Each structure stands twice: as structure tokens, then as C-alpha cells.
CSV table of C-alpha atoms and ligand atoms in Angstrom, one decimal:
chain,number,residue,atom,x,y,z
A,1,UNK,CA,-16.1,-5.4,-35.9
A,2,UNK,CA,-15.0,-1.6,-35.1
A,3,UNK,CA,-14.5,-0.9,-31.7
A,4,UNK,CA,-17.7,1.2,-31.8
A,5,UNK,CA,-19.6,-1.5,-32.8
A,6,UNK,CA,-18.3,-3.8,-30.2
A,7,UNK,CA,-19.5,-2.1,-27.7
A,8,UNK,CA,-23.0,-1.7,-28.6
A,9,UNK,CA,-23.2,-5.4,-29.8
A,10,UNK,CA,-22.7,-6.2,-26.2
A,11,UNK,CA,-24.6,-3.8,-24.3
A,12,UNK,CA,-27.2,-5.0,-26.2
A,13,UNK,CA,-26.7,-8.4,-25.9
A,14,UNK,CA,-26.4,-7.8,-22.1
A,15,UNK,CA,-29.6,-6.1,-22.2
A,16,UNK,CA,-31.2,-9.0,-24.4
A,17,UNK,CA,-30.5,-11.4,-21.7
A,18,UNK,CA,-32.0,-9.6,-19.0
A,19,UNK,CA,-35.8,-9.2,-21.2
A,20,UNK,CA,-35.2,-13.1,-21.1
A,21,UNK,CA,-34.6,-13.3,-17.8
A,22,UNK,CA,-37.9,-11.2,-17.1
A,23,UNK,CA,-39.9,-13.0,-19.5
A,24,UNK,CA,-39.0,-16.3,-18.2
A,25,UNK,CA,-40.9,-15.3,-15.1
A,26,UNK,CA,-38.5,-16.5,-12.9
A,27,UNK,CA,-40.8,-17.2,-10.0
A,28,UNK,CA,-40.0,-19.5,-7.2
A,29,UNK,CA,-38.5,-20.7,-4.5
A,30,UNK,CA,-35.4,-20.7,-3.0
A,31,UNK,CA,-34.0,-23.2,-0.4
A,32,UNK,CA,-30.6,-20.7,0.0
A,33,UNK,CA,-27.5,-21.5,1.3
A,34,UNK,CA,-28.9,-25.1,2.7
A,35,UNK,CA,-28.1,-24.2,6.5
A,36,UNK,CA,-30.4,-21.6,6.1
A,37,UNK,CA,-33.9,-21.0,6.4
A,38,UNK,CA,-35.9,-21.1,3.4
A,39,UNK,CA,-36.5,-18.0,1.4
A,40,UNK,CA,-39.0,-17.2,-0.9
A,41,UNK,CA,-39.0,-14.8,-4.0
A,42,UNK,CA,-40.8,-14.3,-6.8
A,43,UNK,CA,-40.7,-11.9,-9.7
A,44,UNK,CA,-44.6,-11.3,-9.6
A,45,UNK,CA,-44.5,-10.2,-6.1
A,46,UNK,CA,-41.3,-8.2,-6.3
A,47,UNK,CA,-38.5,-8.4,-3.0
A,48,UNK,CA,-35.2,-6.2,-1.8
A,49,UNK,CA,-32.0,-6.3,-3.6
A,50,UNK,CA,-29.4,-5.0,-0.6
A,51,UNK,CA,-26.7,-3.1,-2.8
A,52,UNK,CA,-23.4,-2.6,-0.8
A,53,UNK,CA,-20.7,-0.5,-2.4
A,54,UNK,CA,-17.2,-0.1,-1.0
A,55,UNK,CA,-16.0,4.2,-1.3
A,56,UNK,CA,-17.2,7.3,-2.6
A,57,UNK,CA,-14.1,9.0,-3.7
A,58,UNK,CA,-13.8,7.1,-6.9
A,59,UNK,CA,-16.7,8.4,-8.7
A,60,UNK,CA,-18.1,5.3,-10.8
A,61,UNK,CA,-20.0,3.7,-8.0
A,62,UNK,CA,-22.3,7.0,-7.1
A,63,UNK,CA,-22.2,8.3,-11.0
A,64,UNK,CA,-23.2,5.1,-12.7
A,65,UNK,CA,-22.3,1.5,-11.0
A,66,UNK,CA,-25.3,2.5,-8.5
A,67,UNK,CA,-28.0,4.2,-11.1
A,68,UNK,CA,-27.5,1.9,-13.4
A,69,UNK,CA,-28.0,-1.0,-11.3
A,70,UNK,CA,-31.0,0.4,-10.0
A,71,UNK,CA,-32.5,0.6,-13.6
A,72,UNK,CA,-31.6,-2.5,-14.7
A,73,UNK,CA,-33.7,-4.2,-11.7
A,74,UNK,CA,-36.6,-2.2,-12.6
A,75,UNK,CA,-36.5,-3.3,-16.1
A,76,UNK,CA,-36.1,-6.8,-14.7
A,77,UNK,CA,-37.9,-6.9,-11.8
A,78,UNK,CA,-40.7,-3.5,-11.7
A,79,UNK,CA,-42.0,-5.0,-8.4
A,80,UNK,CA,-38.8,-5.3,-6.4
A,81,UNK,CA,-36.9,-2.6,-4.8
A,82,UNK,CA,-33.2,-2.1,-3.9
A,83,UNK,CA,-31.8,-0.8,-0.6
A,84,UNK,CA,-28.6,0.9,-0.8
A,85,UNK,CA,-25.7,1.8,1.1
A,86,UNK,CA,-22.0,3.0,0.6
A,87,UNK,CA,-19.5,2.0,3.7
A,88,UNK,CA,-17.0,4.9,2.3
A,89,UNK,CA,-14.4,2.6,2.9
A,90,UNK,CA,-14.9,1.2,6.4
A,91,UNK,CA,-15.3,-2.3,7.0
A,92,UNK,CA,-17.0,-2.0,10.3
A,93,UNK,CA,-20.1,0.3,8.6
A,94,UNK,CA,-20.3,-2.2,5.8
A,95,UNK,CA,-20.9,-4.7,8.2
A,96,UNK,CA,-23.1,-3.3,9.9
A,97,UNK,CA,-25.0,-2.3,6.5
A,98,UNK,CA,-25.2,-6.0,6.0
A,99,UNK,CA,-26.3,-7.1,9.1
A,100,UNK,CA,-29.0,-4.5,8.6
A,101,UNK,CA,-30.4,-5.2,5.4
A,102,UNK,CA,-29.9,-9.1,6.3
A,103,UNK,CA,-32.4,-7.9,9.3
A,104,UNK,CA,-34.7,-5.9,6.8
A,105,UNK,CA,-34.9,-9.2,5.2
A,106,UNK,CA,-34.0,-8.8,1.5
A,107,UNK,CA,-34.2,-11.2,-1.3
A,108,UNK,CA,-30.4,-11.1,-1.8
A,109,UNK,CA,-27.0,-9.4,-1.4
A,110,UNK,CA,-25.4,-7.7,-4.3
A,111,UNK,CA,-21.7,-6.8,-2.8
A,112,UNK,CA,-18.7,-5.4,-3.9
A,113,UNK,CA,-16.2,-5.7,-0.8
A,114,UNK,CA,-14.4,-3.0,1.3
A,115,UNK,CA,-11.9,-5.9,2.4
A,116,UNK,CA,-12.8,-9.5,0.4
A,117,UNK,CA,-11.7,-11.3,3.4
A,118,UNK,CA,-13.7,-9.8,6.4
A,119,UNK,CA,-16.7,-9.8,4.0
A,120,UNK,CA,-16.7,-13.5,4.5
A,121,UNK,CA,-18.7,-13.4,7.6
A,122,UNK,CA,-21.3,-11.2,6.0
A,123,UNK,CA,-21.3,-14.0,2.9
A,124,UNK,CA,-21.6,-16.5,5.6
A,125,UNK,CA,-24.2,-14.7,7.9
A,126,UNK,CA,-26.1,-14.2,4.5
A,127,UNK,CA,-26.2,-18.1,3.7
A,128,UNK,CA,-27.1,-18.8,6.9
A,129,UNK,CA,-30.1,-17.0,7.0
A,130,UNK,CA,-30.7,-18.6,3.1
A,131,UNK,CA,-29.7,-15.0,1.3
A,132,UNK,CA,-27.8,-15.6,-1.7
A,133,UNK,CA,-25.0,-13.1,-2.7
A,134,UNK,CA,-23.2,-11.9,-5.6
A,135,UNK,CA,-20.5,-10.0,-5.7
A,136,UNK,CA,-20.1,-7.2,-7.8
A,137,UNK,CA,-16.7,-6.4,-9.0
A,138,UNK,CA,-14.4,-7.4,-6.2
A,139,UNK,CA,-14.9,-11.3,-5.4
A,140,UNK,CA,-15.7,-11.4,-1.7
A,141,UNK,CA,-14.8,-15.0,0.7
A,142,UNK,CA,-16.9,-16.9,2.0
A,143,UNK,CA,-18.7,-18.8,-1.1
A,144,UNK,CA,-20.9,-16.4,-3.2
A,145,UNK,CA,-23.5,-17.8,-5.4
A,146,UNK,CA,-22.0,-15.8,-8.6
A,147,UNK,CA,-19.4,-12.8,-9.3
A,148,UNK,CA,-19.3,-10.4,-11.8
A,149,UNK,CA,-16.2,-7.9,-13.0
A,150,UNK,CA,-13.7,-7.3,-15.4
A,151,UNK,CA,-10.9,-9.4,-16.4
A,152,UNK,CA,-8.9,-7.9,-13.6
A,153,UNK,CA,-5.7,-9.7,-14.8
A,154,UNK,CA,-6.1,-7.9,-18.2
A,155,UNK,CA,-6.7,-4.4,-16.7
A,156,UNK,CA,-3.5,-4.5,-15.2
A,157,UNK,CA,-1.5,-5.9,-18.6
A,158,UNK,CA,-3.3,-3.1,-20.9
A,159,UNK,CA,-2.4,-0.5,-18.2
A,160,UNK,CA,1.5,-1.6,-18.6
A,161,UNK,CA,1.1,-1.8,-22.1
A,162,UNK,CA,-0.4,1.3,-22.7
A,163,UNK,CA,2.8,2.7,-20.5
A,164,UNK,CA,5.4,1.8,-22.0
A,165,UNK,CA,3.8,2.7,-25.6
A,166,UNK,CA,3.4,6.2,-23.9
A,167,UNK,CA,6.7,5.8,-23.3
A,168,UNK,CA,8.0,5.0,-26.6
A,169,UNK,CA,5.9,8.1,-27.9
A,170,UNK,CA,7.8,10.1,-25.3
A,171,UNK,CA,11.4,8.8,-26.3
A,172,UNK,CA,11.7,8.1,-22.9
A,173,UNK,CA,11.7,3.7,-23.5
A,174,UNK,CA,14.7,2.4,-21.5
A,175,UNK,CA,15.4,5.5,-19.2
A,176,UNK,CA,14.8,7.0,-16.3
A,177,UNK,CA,12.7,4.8,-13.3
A,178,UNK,CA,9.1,4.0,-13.3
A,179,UNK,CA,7.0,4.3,-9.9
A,180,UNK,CA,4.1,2.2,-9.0
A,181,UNK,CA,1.4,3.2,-6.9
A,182,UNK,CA,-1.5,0.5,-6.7
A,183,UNK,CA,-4.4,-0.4,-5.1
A,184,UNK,CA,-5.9,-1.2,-2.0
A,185,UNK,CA,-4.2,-4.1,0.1
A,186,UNK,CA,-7.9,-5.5,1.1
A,187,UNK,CA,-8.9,-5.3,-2.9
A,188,UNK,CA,-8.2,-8.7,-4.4
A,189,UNK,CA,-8.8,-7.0,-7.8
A,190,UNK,CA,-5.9,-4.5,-6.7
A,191,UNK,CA,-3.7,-7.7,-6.5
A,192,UNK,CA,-4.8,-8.4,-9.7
A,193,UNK,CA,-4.2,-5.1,-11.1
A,194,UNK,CA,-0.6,-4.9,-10.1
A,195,UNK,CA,0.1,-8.6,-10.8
A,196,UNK,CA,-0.9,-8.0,-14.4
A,197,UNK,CA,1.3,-4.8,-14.7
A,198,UNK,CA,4.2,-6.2,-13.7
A,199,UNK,CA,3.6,-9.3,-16.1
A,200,UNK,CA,4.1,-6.3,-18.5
A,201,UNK,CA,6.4,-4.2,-16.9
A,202,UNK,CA,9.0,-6.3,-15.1
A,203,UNK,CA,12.2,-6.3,-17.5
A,204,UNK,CA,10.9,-3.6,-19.7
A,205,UNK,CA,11.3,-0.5,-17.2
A,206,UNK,CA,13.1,-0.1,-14.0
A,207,UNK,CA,11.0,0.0,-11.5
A,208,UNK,CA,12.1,2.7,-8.7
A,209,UNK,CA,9.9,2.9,-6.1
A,210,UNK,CA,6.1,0.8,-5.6
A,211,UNK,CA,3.5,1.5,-2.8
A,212,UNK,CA,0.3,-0.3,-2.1
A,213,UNK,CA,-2.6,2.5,-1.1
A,214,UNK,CA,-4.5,1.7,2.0
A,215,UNK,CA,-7.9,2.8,0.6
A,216,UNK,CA,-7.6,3.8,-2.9
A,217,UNK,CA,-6.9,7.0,-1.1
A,218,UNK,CA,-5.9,9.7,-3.7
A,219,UNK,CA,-4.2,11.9,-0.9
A,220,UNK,CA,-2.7,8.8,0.3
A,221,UNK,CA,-1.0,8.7,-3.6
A,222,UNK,CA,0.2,12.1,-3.5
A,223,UNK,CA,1.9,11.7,-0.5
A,224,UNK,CA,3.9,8.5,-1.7
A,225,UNK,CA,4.3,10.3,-5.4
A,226,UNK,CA,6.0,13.2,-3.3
A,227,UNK,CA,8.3,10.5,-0.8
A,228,UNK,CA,9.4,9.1,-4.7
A,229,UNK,CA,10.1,12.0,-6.3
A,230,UNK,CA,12.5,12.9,-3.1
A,231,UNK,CA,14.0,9.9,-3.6
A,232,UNK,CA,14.3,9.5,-7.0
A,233,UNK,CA,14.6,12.7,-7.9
A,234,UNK,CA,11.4,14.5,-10.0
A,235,UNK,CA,13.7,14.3,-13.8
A,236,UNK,CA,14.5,10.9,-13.6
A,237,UNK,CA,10.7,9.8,-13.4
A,238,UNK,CA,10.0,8.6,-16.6
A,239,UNK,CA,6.8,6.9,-16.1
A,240,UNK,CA,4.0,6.6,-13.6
A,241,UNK,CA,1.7,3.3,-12.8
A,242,UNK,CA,-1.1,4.7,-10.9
A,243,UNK,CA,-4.0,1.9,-10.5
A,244,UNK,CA,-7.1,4.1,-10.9
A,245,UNK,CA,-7.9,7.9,-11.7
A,246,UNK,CA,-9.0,8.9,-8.5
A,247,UNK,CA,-5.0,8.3,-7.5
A,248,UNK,CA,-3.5,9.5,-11.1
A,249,UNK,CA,-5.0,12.7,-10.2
A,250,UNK,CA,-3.1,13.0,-6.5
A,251,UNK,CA,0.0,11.6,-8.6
A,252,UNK,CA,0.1,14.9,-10.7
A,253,UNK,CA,-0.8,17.1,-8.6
A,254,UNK,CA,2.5,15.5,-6.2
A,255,UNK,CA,4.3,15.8,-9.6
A,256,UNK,CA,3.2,19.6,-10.4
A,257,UNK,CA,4.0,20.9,-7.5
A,258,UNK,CA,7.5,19.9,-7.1
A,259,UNK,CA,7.4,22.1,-10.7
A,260,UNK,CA,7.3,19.4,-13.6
A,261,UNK,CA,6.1,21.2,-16.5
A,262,UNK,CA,6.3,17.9,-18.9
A,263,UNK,CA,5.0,15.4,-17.4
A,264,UNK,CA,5.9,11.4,-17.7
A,265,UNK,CA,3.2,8.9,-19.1
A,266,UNK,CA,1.1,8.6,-15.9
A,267,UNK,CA,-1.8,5.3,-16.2
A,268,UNK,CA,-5.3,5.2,-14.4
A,269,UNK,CA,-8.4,2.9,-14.9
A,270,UNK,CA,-12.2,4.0,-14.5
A,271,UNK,CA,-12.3,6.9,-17.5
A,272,UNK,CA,-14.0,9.1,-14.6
A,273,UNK,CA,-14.8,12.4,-16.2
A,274,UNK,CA,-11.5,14.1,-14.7
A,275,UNK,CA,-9.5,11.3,-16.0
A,276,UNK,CA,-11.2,11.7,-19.6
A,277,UNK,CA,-9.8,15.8,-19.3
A,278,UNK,CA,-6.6,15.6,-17.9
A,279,UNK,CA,-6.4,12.9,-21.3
A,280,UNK,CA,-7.5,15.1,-23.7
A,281,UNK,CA,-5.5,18.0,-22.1
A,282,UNK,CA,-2.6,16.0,-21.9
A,283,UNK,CA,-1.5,15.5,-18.3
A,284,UNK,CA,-2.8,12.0,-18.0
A,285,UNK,CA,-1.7,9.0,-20.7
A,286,UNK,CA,-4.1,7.0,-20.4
A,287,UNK,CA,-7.2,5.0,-18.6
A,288,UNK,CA,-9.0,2.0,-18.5
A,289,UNK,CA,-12.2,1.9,-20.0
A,290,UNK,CA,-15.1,-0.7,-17.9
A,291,UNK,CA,-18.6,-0.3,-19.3
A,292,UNK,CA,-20.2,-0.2,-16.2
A,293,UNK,CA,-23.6,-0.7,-17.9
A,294,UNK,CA,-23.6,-4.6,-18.9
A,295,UNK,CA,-21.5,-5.4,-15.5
A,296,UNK,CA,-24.5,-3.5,-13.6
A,297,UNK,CA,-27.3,-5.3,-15.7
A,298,UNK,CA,-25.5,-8.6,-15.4
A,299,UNK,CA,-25.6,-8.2,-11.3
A,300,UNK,CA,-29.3,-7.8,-11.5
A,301,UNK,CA,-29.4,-10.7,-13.5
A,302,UNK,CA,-27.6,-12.9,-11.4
A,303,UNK,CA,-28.9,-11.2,-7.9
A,304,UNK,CA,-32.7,-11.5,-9.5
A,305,UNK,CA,-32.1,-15.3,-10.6
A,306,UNK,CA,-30.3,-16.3,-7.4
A,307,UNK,CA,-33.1,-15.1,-5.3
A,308,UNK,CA,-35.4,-16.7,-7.2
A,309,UNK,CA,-34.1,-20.2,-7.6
A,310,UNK,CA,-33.2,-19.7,-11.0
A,311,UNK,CA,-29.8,-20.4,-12.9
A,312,UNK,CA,-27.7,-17.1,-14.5
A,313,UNK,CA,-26.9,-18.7,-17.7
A,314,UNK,CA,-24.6,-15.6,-18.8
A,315,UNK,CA,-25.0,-14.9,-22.8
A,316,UNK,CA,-23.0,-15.2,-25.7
A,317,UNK,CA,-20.7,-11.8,-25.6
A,318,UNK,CA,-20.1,-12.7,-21.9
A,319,UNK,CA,-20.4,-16.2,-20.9
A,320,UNK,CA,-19.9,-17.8,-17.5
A,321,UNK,CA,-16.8,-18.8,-16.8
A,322,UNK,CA,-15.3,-19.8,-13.0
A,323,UNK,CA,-13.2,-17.7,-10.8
A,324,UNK,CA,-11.7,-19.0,-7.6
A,325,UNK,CA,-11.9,-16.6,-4.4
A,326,UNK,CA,-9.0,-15.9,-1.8
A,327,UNK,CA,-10.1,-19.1,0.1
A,328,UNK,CA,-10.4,-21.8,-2.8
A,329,UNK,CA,-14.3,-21.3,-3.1
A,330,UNK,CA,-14.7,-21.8,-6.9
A,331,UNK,CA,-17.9,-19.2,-8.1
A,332,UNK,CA,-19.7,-19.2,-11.3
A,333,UNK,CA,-18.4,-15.5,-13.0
A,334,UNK,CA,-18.6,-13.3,-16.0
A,335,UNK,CA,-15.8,-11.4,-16.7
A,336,UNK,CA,-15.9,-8.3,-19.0
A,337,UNK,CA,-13.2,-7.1,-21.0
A,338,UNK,CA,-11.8,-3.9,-20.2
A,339,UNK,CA,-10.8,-1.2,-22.9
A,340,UNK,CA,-7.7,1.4,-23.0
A,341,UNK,CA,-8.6,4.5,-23.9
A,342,UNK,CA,-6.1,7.4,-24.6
A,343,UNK,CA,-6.3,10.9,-26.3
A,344,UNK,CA,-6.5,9.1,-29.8
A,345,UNK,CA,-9.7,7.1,-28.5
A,346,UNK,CA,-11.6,9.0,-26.5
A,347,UNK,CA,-14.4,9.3,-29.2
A,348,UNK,CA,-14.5,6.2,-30.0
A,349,UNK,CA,-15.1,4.7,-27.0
A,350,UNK,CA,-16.4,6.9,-23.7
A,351,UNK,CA,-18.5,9.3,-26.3
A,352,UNK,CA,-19.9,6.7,-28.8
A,353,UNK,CA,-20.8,4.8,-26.0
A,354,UNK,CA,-22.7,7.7,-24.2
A,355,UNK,CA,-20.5,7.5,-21.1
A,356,UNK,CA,-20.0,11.3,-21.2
A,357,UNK,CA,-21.2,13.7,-23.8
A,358,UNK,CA,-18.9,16.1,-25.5
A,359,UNK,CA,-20.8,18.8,-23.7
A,360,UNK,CA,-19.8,17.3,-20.4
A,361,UNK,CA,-16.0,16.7,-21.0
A,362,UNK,CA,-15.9,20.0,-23.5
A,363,UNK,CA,-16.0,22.4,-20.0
A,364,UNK,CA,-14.6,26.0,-20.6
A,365,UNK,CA,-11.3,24.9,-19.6
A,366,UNK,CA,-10.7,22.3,-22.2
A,367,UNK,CA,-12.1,24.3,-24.6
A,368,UNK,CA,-8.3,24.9,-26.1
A,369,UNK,CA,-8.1,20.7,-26.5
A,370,UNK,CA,-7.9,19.6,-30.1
A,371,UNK,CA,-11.0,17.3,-29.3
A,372,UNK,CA,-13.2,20.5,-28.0
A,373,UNK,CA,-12.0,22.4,-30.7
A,374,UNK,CA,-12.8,20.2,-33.0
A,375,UNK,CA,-16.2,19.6,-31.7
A,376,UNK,CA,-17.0,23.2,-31.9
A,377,UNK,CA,-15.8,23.4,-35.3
A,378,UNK,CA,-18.3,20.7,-36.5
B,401,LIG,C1,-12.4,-1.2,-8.9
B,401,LIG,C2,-11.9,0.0,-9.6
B,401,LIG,C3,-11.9,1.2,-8.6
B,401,LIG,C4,-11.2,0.7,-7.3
B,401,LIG,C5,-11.3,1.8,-6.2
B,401,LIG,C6,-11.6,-1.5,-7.7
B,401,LIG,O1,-12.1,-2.7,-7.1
B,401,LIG,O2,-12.4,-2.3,-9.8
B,401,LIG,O3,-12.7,0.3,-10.7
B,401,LIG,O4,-11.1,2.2,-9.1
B,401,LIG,O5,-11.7,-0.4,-6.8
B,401,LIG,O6,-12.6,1.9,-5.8
């Protein structure tokens, strides 16, 4: 199966699961957490889904993880409504935005974690009031009923792959050092990120200097990209590991402005729309791929089930499988598999998949890319 076709086979088997989900009915009752009082949902009636989403500086969660949870759970559920909030980062005001919606009274949590291991007493104050939770891409403590994401792990091994082929296509294999900027310390999939990098990495390249980033800042990366190249020295960087986009984009600008014209293979993850350019236009090597789409309908899937006493059963493309949290807790999971994408790709994933349109990628100044041209001459 092409690549292409791969991708549609399992958005639409994602989205065949959920029509089974809604023509199951799945009304009922829910007994929660146990210590809890007892909730009651129901499909026919409709109830809140609290969405909680960690930052707005990487641009997935506002552009799509967020809109396209929202229509999936009115495909699912047309009676029920979500209640969303963004904690931009800050523990304390996702906390609070719990606490709040836990107040409200929703039907269920759907949370993806500022800090996985403070959002354990908003897991906990959840069961306790008989709220079940999922959480959405970063696996929070505290015992969630279900967690959906990517293969983490993976992301990290295709983004040190993908590195040192750009640095084979560079003729660069062998020399120079390589400098790491990751994730967020409080992001368990950061951990995982890194962890599956240097699986890759570690005795291929040498690695010359490697900073965690408080935040996913992207400032936060230029600063440490400039503090490498001082001590490294800007020529001898022959390759860049930055986590995600928003930080790959900090990363180049560290690495033009100390006047690299040619720059080294530089990594990301998220194929946000600047990522996608700076790819086709050559500054960036590579990013990861996630089709935000099935891990947004599965979340509904599993937050509408879980509220309603019923089991997520997952579905043949992506089946449940276990994953064990940062305090032992094992939780029922699907994991999708994440996809590089690089200049050579770039149609046949992000556009045949209708992530971006050629239109949107294609601005005036890409228009000189070989993709844009080549779009304009068709
Ligand atoms: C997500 C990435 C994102 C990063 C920063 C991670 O948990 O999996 O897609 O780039 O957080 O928000």
C-alpha cells in the first residue's frame, strides 16, 4: 500500500469506528473512578467534554488538534458540547481550568498535560468526583482511564534517522558536531523524543552540546543554538536535533544570524505550515508528520465511551495496546504511527492528506521552490 493510500485507509477506518461508536448508542451509566460520586451520561441527552491543551506557540493544538476534536464529538455525540481552554503553558492556569470545568460539571476530561506529574491531582480530583479522563497526547499521572498519541519512542528514532540521511546527502556523515535541543523537561513525550534520538544517534555523530527547553520555548532554542555555536564554533555544526518546528525555526534563525549561508540538516516534528516552507525552501531537513485527525477522533471516542460506561475497543489500523505512565499506572492506549516528511515527500503526505493545500504552502515567497513552480506549471 502507497503511502498515500495508507493514510486514507486509516483516517477512514478511524472515522468508521466512531459511526460505530454513535450507532451503538452508548447510553448509560457511569459509576466513575469508584471513590467518586456517580455520574451519569448518555449519548441521547448529550454532556461537556472539558478539553485542556498545554501552549499556543506550537500551532497544531489551536489550527487542528482543537477543531478537529470539536467535530469529531459532534459527529459522535450532536447533543454534547465541549468546553475549552489553553493554559499557554502554565501549570497553575491549567489547574485552575480543571478545577473549573470539574465545577461546571462535565461528562469527562480530555487532557494533554502542561507538566504530566502535577496533572496528577487534577486526574485524581477528577476520579474523585467520578470524571473519567483521557489524555491526549502526553500521558498525564495519576491513573487515566485511556491515552491516545503517537509512538513517541518512534518520533524520536525517525527524527535521528532522517538526520543523519540528511547528513549523508550533505557529505557531511562523520564530521563536524551535532547539537540537540529537545523538549520540555515536564513533557514525558519529550523524554521520549530524545530517548529515541539518541537510540539513533549515539555512536553515529558526535554529539557537542544538548539542552532540554523549559517550555518548548522557541526563543528559549535560539538562545541555546546561539550559547552552541559560541562554543562550538558556527562551521563545525554539522547537524541540528531540534524536537519540534516551533524550536527548529528559533534554531535557524540563531544559525542565520551568526551568518551561515548553508545551513546543516536541522530536524523538527509537527509539519506546522512554517516547517512545511522552510522544507520546501530548503532551510529545514526535515519534520515529523502526526495526523492529528484520527488522534483527535480517537479522543472523542474514548472521552465519549468513558463517560458513558462504555469500552473504547480501538479498531484494526490502531488497536489498543498498554502504556505505563511516570508512576507505574498501566492505561489502555492507541498509539499512532508518526511519518517523516522531507522536501521529496511533501506531496505525498501533508497535501494528499489535505493538511495544507498547495495554495496555502505556495505563498509569494516560495513561489521560486521547485514544488510551487511546479504546481503553477500544472
Ligand atoms: C507534542 C508535540 C509538540 C510539543 C510542544 C508534545 O507533547 O507531542 O507535537 O510539538 O508537545 O507542544
Amino acid at each position: 500500500m502507497s503511502n498515500r493510500n495508507k493514510f486514507f485507509h486509516r483516517v477512514a477506518v478511524g472515522a468508521a469506528s466512531v459511526a460505530l461508536l454513535a450507532a451503538a448508542g452508548c447510553g448509560a451509566t457511569t459509576t466513575g473512578g469508584g471513590d467518586g460520586e456517580t455520574a451519569t451520561a448518555s449519548v441521547e441527552e448529550g454532556f461537556t467534554i472539558g478539553l485542556l491543551l498545554p501552549e499556543s506557540k506550537t500551532t497544531r493544538y489551536e489550527k487542528f488538534d482543537r477543531p478537529l476534536f470539536e467535530e469529531a464529538v459532534a459527529e459522535i455525540c450532536p447533543n454534547c458540547e465541549v468546553s475549552y481552554q489553553n493554559a499557554d503553558q502554565d501549570v497553575a492556569k491549567q489547574q485552575s481550568q480543571a478545577e473549573a470545568m470539574l465545577t461546571q460539571g462535565v461528562g469527562v476530561l480530555v487532557l494533554d498535560a502542561v507538566d504530566a506529574e502535577a496533572a496528577g491531582s487534577i486526574v485524581q480530583q477528577a476520579k474523585g468526583q467520578g470524571v473519567p479522563v483521557v489524555a491526549y497526547d502526553r500521558l498525564a499521572q495519576g491513573g487515566v482511564d485511556y491515552y491516545v498519541s503517537f509512538d513517541n519512542k518512534t518520533v524520536g528514532n525517525v527524527q535521528g534517522e532522517a538526520l543523519i540521511a540528511g547528513m549523508e546527502a550533505a557529505g557531511t556523515a562523520g564530521e563536524g558536531e551535532v547539537v540537540m535541543i529537545n523538549g520540555s523537561p515536564t513533557d514525558p513525550n519529550a523524554a521520549d523524543f530524545k530517548a529515541g534520538a539518541h537510540e539513533i544517534l549515539d555512536g553515529q555523530v558526535e554529539i557537542g552540546a544538548e539542552y532540554d527547553t523549559a517550555d518548548w520555548s522557541p526563543d528559549r532554542a535560539q538562545q541555546q543554538m546561539e550559547q552552541a555555536i559560541t562554543s562550538i564554533g558556527a562551521e563545525e555544526i554539522s547537524g541540528v536535533y531540534s524536537a519540534n518546528d516551533g524550536m527548529a525555526g528559533g534554531v535557524i534563525a540563531a544559525l542565520k544570524s551568526a551568518g551561515v549561508e548553508e545551513l546543516p540538516p536541522i530536524t523538527g516534528q509537527d509539519a506546522e505550515l512554517a516547517g512545511i516552507q522552510r522544507i520546501i525552501s530548503g532551510d529545514q531537513y526535515m519534520t515529523v508528520y502526526k495526523a492529528i485527525q484520527p488522534e483527535a477522533e480517537i479522543a472523542a471516542a474514548m472521552a465519549v465511551a468513558a463517560a458513558t460506561g462504555e469500552e473504547y475497543e480501538g479498531s484494526a489500523d490502531n488497536p489498543l495496546t498498554e502504556s505505563t505512565d511516570g508512576e507505574g499506572n498501566t492505561v489502555p492506549s492507541v498509539l499512532i504511527e508518526p511519518v517523516a516528511v522531507t522536501a521529496e515527500n511533501v506531496e505525498d503526505t501533508v497535501i494528499s492528506d489535505g493538511f495544507y493545500s498547495i495554495e496555502e504552502i505556495c505563498t509569494d515567497a516560495y513561489a521560486d521552490t521547485d514544488l510551487c513552480k511546479e504546481a503553477g506549471d500544472s
